[in-house]
Coordinates of C-alpha atoms in Angstrom, one line a residue:
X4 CA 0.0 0.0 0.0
X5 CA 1.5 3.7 -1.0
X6 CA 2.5 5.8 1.7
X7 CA 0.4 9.3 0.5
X8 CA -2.9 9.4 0.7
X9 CA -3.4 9.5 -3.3
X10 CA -6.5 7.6 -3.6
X11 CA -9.6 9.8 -3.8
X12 CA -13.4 8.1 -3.5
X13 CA -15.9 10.7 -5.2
X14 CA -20.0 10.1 -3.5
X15 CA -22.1 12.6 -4.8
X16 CA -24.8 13.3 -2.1
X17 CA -28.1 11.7 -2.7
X18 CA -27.6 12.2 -6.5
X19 CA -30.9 12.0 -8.2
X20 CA -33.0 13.6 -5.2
X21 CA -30.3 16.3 -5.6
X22 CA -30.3 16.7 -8.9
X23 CA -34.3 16.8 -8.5
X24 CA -34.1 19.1 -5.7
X25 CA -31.8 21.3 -7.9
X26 CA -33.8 21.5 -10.9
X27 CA -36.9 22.0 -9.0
X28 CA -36.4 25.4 -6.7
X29 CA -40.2 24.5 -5.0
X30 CA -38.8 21.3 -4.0
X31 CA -34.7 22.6 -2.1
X32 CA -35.0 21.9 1.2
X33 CA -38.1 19.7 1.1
X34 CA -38.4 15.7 1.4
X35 CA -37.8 14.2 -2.0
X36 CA -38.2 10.5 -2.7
X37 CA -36.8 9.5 -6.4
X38 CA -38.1 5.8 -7.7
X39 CA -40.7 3.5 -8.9
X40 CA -44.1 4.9 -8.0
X41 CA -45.8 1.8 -8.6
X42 CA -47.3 -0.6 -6.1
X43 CA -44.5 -2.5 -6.3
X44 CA -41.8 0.4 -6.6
X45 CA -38.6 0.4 -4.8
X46 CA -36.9 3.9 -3.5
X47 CA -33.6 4.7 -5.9
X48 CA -32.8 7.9 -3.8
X49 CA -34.0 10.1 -0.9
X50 CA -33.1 13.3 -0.3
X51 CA -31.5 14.0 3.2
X52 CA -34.7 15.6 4.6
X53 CA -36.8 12.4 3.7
X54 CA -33.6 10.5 5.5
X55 CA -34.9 12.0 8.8
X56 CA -38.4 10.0 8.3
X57 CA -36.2 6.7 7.6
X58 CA -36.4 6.6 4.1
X59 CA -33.9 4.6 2.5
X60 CA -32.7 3.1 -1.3
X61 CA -34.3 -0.3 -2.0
X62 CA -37.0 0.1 0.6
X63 CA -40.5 -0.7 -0.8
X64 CA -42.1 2.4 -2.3
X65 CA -45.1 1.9 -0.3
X66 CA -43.2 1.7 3.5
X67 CA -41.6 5.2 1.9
X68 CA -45.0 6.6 2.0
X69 CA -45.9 5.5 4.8
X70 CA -42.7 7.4 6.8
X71 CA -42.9 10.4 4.6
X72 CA -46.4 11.0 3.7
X73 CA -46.1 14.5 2.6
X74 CA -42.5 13.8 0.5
X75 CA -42.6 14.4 -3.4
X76 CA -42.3 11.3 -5.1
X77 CA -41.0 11.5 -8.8
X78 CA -39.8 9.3 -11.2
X79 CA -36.8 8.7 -12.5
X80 CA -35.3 10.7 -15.2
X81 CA -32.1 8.6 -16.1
X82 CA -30.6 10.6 -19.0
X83 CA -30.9 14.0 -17.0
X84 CA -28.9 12.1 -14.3
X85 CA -26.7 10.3 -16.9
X86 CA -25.8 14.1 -18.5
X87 CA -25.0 15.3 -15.1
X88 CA -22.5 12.3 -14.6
X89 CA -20.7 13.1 -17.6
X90 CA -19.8 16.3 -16.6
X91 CA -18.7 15.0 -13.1
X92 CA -16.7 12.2 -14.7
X93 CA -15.2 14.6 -17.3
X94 CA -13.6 16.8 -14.0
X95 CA -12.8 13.5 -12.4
X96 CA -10.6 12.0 -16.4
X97 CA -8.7 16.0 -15.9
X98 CA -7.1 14.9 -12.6
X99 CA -6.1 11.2 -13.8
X100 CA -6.3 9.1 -16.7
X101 CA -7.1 6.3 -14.0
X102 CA -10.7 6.9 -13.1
X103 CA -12.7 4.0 -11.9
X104 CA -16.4 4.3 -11.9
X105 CA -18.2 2.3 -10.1
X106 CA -21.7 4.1 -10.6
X107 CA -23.4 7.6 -11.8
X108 CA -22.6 9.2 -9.0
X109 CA -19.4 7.3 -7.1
X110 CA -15.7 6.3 -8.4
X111 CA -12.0 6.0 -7.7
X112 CA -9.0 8.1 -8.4
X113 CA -5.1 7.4 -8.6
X114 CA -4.0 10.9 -8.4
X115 CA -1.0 10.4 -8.1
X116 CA -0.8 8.3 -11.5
X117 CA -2.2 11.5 -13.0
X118 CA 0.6 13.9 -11.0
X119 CA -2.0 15.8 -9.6
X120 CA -1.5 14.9 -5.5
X121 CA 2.1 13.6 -4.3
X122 CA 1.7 14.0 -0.8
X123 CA -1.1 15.0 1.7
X124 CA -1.2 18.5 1.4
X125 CA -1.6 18.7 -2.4
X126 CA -4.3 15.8 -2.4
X127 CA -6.2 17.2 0.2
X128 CA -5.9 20.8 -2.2
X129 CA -6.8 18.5 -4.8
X130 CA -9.9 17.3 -3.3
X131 CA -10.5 20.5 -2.3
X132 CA -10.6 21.9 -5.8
X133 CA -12.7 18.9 -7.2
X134 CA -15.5 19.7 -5.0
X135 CA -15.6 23.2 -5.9
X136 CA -15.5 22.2 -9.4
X137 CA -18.3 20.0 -9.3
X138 CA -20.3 22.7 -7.8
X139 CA -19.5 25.3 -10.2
X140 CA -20.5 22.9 -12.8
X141 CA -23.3 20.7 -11.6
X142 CA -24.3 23.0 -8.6
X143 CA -24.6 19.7 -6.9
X144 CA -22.9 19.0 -3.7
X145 CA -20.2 15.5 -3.8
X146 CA -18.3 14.4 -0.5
X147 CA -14.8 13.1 -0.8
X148 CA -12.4 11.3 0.7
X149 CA -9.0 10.6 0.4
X150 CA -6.4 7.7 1.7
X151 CA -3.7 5.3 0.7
X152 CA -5.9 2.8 -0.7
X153 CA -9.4 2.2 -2.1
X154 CA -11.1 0.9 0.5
X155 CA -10.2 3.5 2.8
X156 CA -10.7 6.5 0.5
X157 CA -14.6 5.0 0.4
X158 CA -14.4 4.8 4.2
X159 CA -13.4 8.6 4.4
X160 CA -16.3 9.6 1.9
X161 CA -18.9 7.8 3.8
X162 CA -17.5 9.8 6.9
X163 CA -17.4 12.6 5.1
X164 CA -21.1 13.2 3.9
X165 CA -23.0 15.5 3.2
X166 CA -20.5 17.6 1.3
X167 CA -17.4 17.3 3.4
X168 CA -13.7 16.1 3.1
X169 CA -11.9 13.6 5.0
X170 CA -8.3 13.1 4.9
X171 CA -7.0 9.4 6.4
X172 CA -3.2 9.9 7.0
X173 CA -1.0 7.4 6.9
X174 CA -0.2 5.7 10.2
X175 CA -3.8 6.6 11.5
X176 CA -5.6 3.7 9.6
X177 CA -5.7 1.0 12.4
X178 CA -6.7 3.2 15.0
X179 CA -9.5 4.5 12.7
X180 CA -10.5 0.8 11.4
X181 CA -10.7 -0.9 15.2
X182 CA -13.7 0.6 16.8
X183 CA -15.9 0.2 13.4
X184 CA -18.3 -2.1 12.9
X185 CA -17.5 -5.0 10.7
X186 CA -20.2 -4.1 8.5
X187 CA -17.9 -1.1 7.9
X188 CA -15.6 -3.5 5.4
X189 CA -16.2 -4.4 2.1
X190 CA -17.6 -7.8 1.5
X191 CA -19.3 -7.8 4.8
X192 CA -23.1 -8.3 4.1
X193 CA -25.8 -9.0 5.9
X194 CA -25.6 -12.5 6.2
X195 CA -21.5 -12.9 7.0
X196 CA -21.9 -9.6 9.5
X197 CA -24.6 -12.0 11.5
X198 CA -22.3 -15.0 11.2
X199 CA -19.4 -13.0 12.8
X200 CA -21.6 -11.7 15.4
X201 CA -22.4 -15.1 16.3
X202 CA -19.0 -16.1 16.8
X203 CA -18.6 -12.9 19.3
X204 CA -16.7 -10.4 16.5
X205 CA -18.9 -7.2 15.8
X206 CA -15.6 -5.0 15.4
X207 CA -12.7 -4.2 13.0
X208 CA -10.6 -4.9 16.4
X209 CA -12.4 -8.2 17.1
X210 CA -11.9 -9.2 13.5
X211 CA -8.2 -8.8 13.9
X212 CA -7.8 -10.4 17.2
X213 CA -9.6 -13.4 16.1
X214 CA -6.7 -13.9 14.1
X215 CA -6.2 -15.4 10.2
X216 CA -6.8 -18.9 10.9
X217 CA -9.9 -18.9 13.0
X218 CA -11.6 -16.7 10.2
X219 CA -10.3 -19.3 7.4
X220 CA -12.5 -21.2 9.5
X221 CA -15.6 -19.2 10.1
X222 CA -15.5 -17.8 6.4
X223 CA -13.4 -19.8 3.9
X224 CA -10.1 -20.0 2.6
X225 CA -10.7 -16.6 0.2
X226 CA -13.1 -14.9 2.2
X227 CA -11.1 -15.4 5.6
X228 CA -7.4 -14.0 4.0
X229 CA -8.9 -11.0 2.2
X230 CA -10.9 -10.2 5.6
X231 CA -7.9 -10.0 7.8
X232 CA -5.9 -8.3 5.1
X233 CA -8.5 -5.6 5.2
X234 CA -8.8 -5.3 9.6
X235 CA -5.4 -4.9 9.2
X236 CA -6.0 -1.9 6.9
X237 CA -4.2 -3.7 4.3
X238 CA -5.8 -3.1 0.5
X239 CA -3.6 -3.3 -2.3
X240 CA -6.4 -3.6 -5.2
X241 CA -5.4 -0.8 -7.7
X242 CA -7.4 1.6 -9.4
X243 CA -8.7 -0.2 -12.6
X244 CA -9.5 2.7 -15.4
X245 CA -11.8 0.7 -17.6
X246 CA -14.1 -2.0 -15.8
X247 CA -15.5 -4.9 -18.3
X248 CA -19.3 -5.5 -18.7
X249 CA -19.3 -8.8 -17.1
X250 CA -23.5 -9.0 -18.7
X251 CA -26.1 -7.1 -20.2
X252 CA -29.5 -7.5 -19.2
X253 CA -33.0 -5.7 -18.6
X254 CA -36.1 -6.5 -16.5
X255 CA -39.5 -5.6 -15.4
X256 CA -41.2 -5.6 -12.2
X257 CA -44.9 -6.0 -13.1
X258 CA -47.6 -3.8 -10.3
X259 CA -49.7 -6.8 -11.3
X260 CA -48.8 -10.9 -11.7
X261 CA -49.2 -12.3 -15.4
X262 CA -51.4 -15.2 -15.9
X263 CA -51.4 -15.7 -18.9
X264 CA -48.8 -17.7 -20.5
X265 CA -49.1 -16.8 -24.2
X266 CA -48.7 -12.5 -22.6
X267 CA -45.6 -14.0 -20.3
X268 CA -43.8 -15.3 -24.0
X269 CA -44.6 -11.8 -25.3
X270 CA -43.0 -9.9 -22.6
X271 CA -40.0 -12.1 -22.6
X272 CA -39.6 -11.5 -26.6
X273 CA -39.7 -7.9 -25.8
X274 CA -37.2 -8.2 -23.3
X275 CA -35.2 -9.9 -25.7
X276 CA -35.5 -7.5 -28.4
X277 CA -34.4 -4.9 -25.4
X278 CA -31.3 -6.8 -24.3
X279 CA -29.9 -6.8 -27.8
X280 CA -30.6 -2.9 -28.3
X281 CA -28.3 -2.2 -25.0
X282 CA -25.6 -5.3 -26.2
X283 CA -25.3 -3.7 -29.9
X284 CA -25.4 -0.1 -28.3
X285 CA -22.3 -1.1 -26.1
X286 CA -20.5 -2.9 -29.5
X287 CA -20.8 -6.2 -27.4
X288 CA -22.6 -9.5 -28.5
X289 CA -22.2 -12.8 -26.0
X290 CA -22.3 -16.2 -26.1
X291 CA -24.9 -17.4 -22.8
X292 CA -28.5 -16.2 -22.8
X293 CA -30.0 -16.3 -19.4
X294 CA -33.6 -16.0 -18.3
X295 CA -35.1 -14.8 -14.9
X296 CA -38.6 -15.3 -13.4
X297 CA -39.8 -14.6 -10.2
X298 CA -42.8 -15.9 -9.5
X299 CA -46.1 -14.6 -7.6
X300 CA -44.2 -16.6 -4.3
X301 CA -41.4 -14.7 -4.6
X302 CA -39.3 -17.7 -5.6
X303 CA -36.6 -16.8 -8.7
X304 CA -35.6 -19.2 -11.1
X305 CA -32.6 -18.4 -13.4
X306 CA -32.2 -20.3 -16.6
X307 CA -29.2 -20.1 -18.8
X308 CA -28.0 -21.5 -22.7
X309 CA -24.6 -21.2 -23.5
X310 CA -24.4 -20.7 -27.7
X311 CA -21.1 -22.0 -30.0
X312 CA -20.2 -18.5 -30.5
X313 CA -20.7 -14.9 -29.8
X314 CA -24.5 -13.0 -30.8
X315 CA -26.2 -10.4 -31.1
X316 CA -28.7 -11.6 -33.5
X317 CA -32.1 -10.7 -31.7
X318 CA -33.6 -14.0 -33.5
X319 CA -31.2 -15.8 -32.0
X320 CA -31.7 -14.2 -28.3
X321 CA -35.7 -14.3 -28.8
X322 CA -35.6 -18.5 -29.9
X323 CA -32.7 -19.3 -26.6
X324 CA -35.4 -17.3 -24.5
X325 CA -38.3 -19.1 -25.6
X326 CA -36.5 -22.6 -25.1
X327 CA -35.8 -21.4 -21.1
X328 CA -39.1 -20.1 -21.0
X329 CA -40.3 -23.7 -22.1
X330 CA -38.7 -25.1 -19.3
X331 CA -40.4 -23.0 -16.5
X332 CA -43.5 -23.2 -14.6
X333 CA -45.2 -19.8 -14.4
X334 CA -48.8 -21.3 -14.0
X335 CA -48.9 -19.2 -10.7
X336 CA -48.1 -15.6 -11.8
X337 CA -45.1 -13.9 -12.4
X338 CA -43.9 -10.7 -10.7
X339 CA -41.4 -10.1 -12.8
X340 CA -39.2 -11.1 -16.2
X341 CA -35.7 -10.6 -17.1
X342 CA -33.3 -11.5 -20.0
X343 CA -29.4 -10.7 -20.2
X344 CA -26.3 -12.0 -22.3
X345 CA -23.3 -12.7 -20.3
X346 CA -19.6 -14.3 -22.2
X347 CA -19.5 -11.1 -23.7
X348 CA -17.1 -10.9 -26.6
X349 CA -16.7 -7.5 -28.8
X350 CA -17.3 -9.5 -32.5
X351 CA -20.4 -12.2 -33.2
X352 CA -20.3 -15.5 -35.7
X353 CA -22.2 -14.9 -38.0
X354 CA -23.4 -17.9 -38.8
X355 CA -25.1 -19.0 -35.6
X356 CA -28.4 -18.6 -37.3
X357 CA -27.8 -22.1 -38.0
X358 CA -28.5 -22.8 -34.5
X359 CA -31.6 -21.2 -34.6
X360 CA -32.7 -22.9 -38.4
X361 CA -34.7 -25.5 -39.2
X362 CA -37.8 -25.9 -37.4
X363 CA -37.3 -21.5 -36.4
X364 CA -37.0 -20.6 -40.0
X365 CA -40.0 -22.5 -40.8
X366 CA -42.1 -21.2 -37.8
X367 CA -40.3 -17.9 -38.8
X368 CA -41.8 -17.9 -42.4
X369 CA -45.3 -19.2 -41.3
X370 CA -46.0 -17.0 -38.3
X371 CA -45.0 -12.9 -37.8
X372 CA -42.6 -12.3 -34.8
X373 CA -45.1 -12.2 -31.6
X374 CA -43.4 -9.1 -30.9
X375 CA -44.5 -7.5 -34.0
X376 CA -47.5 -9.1 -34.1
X377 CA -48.3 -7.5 -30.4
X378 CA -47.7 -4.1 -32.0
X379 CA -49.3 -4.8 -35.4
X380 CA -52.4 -5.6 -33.2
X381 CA -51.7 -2.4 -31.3
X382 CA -51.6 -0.5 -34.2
X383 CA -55.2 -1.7 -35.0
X384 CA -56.8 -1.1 -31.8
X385 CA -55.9 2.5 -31.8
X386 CA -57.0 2.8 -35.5
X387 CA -60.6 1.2 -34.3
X388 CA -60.7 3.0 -30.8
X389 CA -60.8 6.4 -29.6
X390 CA -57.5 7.9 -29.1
X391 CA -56.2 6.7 -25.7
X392 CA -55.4 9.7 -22.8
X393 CA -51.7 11.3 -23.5
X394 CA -49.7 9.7 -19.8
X395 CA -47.7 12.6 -18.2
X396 CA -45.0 11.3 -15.8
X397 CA -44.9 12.6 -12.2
X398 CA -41.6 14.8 -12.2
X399 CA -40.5 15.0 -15.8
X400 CA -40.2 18.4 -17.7
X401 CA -42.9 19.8 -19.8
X402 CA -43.4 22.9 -21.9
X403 CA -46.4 25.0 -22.3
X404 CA -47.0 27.5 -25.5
X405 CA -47.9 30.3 -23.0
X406 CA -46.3 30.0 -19.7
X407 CA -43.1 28.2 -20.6
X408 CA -41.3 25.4 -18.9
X409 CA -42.3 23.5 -15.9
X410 CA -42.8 19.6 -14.5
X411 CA -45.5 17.5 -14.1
X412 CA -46.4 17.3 -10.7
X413 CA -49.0 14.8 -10.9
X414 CA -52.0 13.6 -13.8
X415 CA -54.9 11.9 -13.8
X416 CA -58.8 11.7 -14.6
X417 CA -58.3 13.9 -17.3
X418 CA -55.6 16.5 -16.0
X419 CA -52.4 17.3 -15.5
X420 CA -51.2 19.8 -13.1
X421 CA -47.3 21.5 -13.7
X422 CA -45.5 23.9 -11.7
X423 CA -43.4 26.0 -14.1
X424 CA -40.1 27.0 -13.0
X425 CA -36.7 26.6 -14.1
X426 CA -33.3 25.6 -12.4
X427 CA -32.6 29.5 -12.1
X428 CA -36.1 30.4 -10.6
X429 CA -35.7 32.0 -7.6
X430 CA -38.5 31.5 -6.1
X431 CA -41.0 29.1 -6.5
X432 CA -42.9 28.5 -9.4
X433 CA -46.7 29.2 -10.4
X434 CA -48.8 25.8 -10.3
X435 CA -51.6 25.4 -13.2
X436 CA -53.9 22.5 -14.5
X437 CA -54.3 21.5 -17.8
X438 CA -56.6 18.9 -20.2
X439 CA -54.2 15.9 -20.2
X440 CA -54.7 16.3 -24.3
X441 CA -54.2 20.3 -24.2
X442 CA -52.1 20.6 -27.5
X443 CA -50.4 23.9 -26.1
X444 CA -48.8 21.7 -23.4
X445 CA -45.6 19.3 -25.2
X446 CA -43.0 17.2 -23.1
X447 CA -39.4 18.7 -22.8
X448 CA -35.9 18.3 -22.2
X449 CA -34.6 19.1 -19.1
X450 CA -32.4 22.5 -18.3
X451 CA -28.9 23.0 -17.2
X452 CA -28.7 23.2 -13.6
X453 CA -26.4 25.9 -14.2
X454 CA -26.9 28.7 -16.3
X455 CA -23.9 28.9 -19.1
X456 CA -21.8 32.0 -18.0
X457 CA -22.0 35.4 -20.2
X458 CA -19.5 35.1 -22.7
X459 CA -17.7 38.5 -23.3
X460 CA -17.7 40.2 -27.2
X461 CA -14.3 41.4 -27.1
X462 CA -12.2 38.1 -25.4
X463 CA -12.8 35.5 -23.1
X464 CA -15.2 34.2 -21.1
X465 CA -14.9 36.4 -17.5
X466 CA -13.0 34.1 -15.1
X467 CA -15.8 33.5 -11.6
X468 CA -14.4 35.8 -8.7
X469 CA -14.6 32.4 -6.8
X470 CA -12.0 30.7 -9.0
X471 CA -8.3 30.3 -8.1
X472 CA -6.4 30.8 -10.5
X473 CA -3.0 28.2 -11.4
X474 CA -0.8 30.5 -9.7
X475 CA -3.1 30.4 -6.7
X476 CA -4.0 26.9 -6.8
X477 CA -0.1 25.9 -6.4
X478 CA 0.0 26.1 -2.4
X479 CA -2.3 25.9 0.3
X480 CA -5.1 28.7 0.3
X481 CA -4.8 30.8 3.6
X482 CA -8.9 30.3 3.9
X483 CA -10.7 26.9 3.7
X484 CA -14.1 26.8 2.7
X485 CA -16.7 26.8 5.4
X486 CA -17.7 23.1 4.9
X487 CA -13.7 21.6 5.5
X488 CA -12.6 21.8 9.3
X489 CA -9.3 20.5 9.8
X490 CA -9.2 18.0 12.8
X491 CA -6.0 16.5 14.7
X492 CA -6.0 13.6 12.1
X493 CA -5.6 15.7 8.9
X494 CA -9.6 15.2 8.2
X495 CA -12.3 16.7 8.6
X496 CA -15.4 17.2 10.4
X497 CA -17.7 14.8 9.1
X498 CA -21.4 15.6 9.5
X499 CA -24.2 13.2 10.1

């Protein structure tokens, strides 16, 4: 493990309710829960404010509203959040070309492979600078921590949050680790945390007491070495600039179980048809097809079919479906479907249609794709039945003719009510009801959350008065922002 504290873990705080809060000025300071909204939804973010009530991610949408009652609850808007984590990512690649993402909003650094931190003081300046950048750029808020190795720099972030710094200086890392829950290490879920408890070790210090051997025992050969390693603050995994896909897949939770068998094959075809979109969008075909069902019980089944070569034929991934979906009892409902291709490979044999000829070329010729059928069928419904109510999702942007931009803040019976205001509104905007088919009202795109600065007609843009400039940057400011507090370990005060 390096000696400097070089490694820097980026968490931005509560990323999508932040980003939500931040486009919405009626909703800064208020509860905000981001997620699925339907009865069987699960909760992707909550703001810090709907924290307090004990909202959490993965909890059941409906125990959400149940703590938070009077929370807005939106759905997701995943390309405004993906746009936002380009231009976080994009500050992160102009400190190091190794940059490790891990998700939208959370990913590694080597700063010192990109010479921009050397010691402590210039990666704690570093850090410093990053989190002012973010917010000049995203006006979001990221907390950030830094140590010798990765699984400490996450451990500093997590301290850090909200919007704080933490600096773990070498030498301090045991007497940091010992008092820390085992929970606290990576690789400790749920189920090995209870099986340590058991055995009388609930902390970093009791892990590392226990000894090597006697967690070989409790854990496995693997699991047991790469536990003690890490009690003993020892973590020599490096930071890995481009991760591999391992699989692609999609799924879909339905609010109601499917019966009927002949809609399950239809939904699974789709899912197909999906799966290849994202695999061909990536360059990537793969060689094993794998189904998932879970079933009105709750029970999942996984089925896979390994091909003689590489695909991404969506014939080919709709036929491999269909054969696991043969295989699998759904007579009771199903709650949800899934399809993905793992083996992934970046070229495809083209002639693996032969695995799929014969008996599927001459189904092929005789009978439309069900897919295509489905939407054929669609397509003549709507041609033989009145037009069906325009849907308007609950926290997606809108624009009106007359009164401009806004979001939905909720629609039915015939409705839809939007508040208009923009990221730069400052205050609150106006709130209005329309027809749900009112041709003056159109979805949108969403805004920057920052407003592009003035560019001047005779040179540059006009450097921020908040900026340092390089000369400035090069030592340690006199004045630290208000939300870094240095503290006796070289950190900083962490809030709640």
């Amino acid at each position: 493990m390096r000696n400097a504290p070089t490694i820097l873990h980026l968490d931005m705080d509560a990323f999508y309710a932040s980003a939500e809060q931040a486009s919405k000025p009626s909703l800064r300071g208020k509860a905000v829960v981001v997620g699925g909204l339907g009865p069987r939804g699960v909760v992707a973010t909550a703001s810090y404010e709907a924290r307090v009530f004990g909202v959490h991610s993965a909890m059941p949408m409906a125990q959400a509203r149940r703590l938070a009652p009077n929370a807005a609850y939106l759905v997701p808007r995943g390309g405004f959040y993906k746009s936002i984590s380009e231009q976080v990512m994009g500050l992160l690649h102009a400190l190091s070309p190794l940059v490790e993402p891990l998700s939208m909003d959370e990913a590694f650094v080597d700063l010192e492979a990109g010479g921009a931190a050397w010691d402590e003081t210039s990666a704690r300046l570093a850090g410093i600078r990053l989190r002012a950048d973010i917010r000049a750029v995203t006006g979001l808020t990221g907390s950030v921590g830094l140590a010798a190795s990765k699984m400490l720099a996450k451990i500093a972030s997590e301290q850090a949050k909200p919007d704080g710094l933490v600096v773990i200086e070498p030498g301090t890392e045991r007497a940091l680790l010992g008092p820390m829950p085992v929970r606290t290490l990576p690789g400790v879920g749920p189920a090995t945390g209870d099986h340590l408890r058991r055995a009388g070790i609930s902390t970093v210090d009791e892990l590392a007491e226990a000894g090597e051997d006697e967690l070989v025992r409790l854990l496995g050969k693997a699991h047991g070495h790469a536990l003690y390693a890490m009690a003993l603050a020892r973590d020599e995994r490096p930071v890995v600039a481009e991760r591999e896909a391992k699989s692609v897949s999609v799924e879909d939770t339905y609010d109601v179980d499917i019966h009927d068998r002949g809609r399950v094959g239809t939904e699974v075809q789709r899912l197909a048809d999906r799966c290849v979109r994202r695999l061909r969008g990536a360059g990537l075909s793969g060689r094993t097809i794998v189904l998932k069902v879970r079933r009105y019980d709750f029970s999942t089944l996984t089925r896979s079919e390994t091909l003689r070569g590489p695909t991404d034929d969506p014939g080919v991934v709709r036929e491999a479906a269909a054969r696991l979906l043969d295989a699998v009892d759904t007579t009771g409902g199903v709650r949800l479907l899934g399809v993905g291709v793992t083996g992934l490979a970046d070229f495809t044999q083209e002639d693996l249609f032969a695995q799929a000829a014969g008996e599927l070329a001459a189904r092929e010729a005789a009978a439309p794709d069900p897919v295509e059928e489905a939407e054929h069928e669609s397509a003549e419904q709507r041609r033989e039945e009145p037009p069906a109510e325009r849907h308007w999702t609950t926290g997606h942007d809108v624009r009106h003719a007359d009164f401009g931009h806004g979001w939905v803040q909720g629609s039915g019976l015939g409705r839809v009510t939007v508040r208009f205001e923009t990221p730069q509104s400052e205050q609150p905007g106006r709130v209005r009801t329309f027809r749900t088919d009112d041709p003056a009202l159109e979805p949108a795109d969403p805004l920057p959350l920052v407003a592009p600065a003035p560019r001047r007609p005779d040179g540059p843009d006009e450097e921020s008065p908040d900026r340092e400039s390089p000369d400035q940057a090069s030592s340690v400011p006199a004045s630290l922002p208000k939300s870094w507090s240095g503290n006796g370990s070289g950190g900083a005060t962490s809030r709640p």
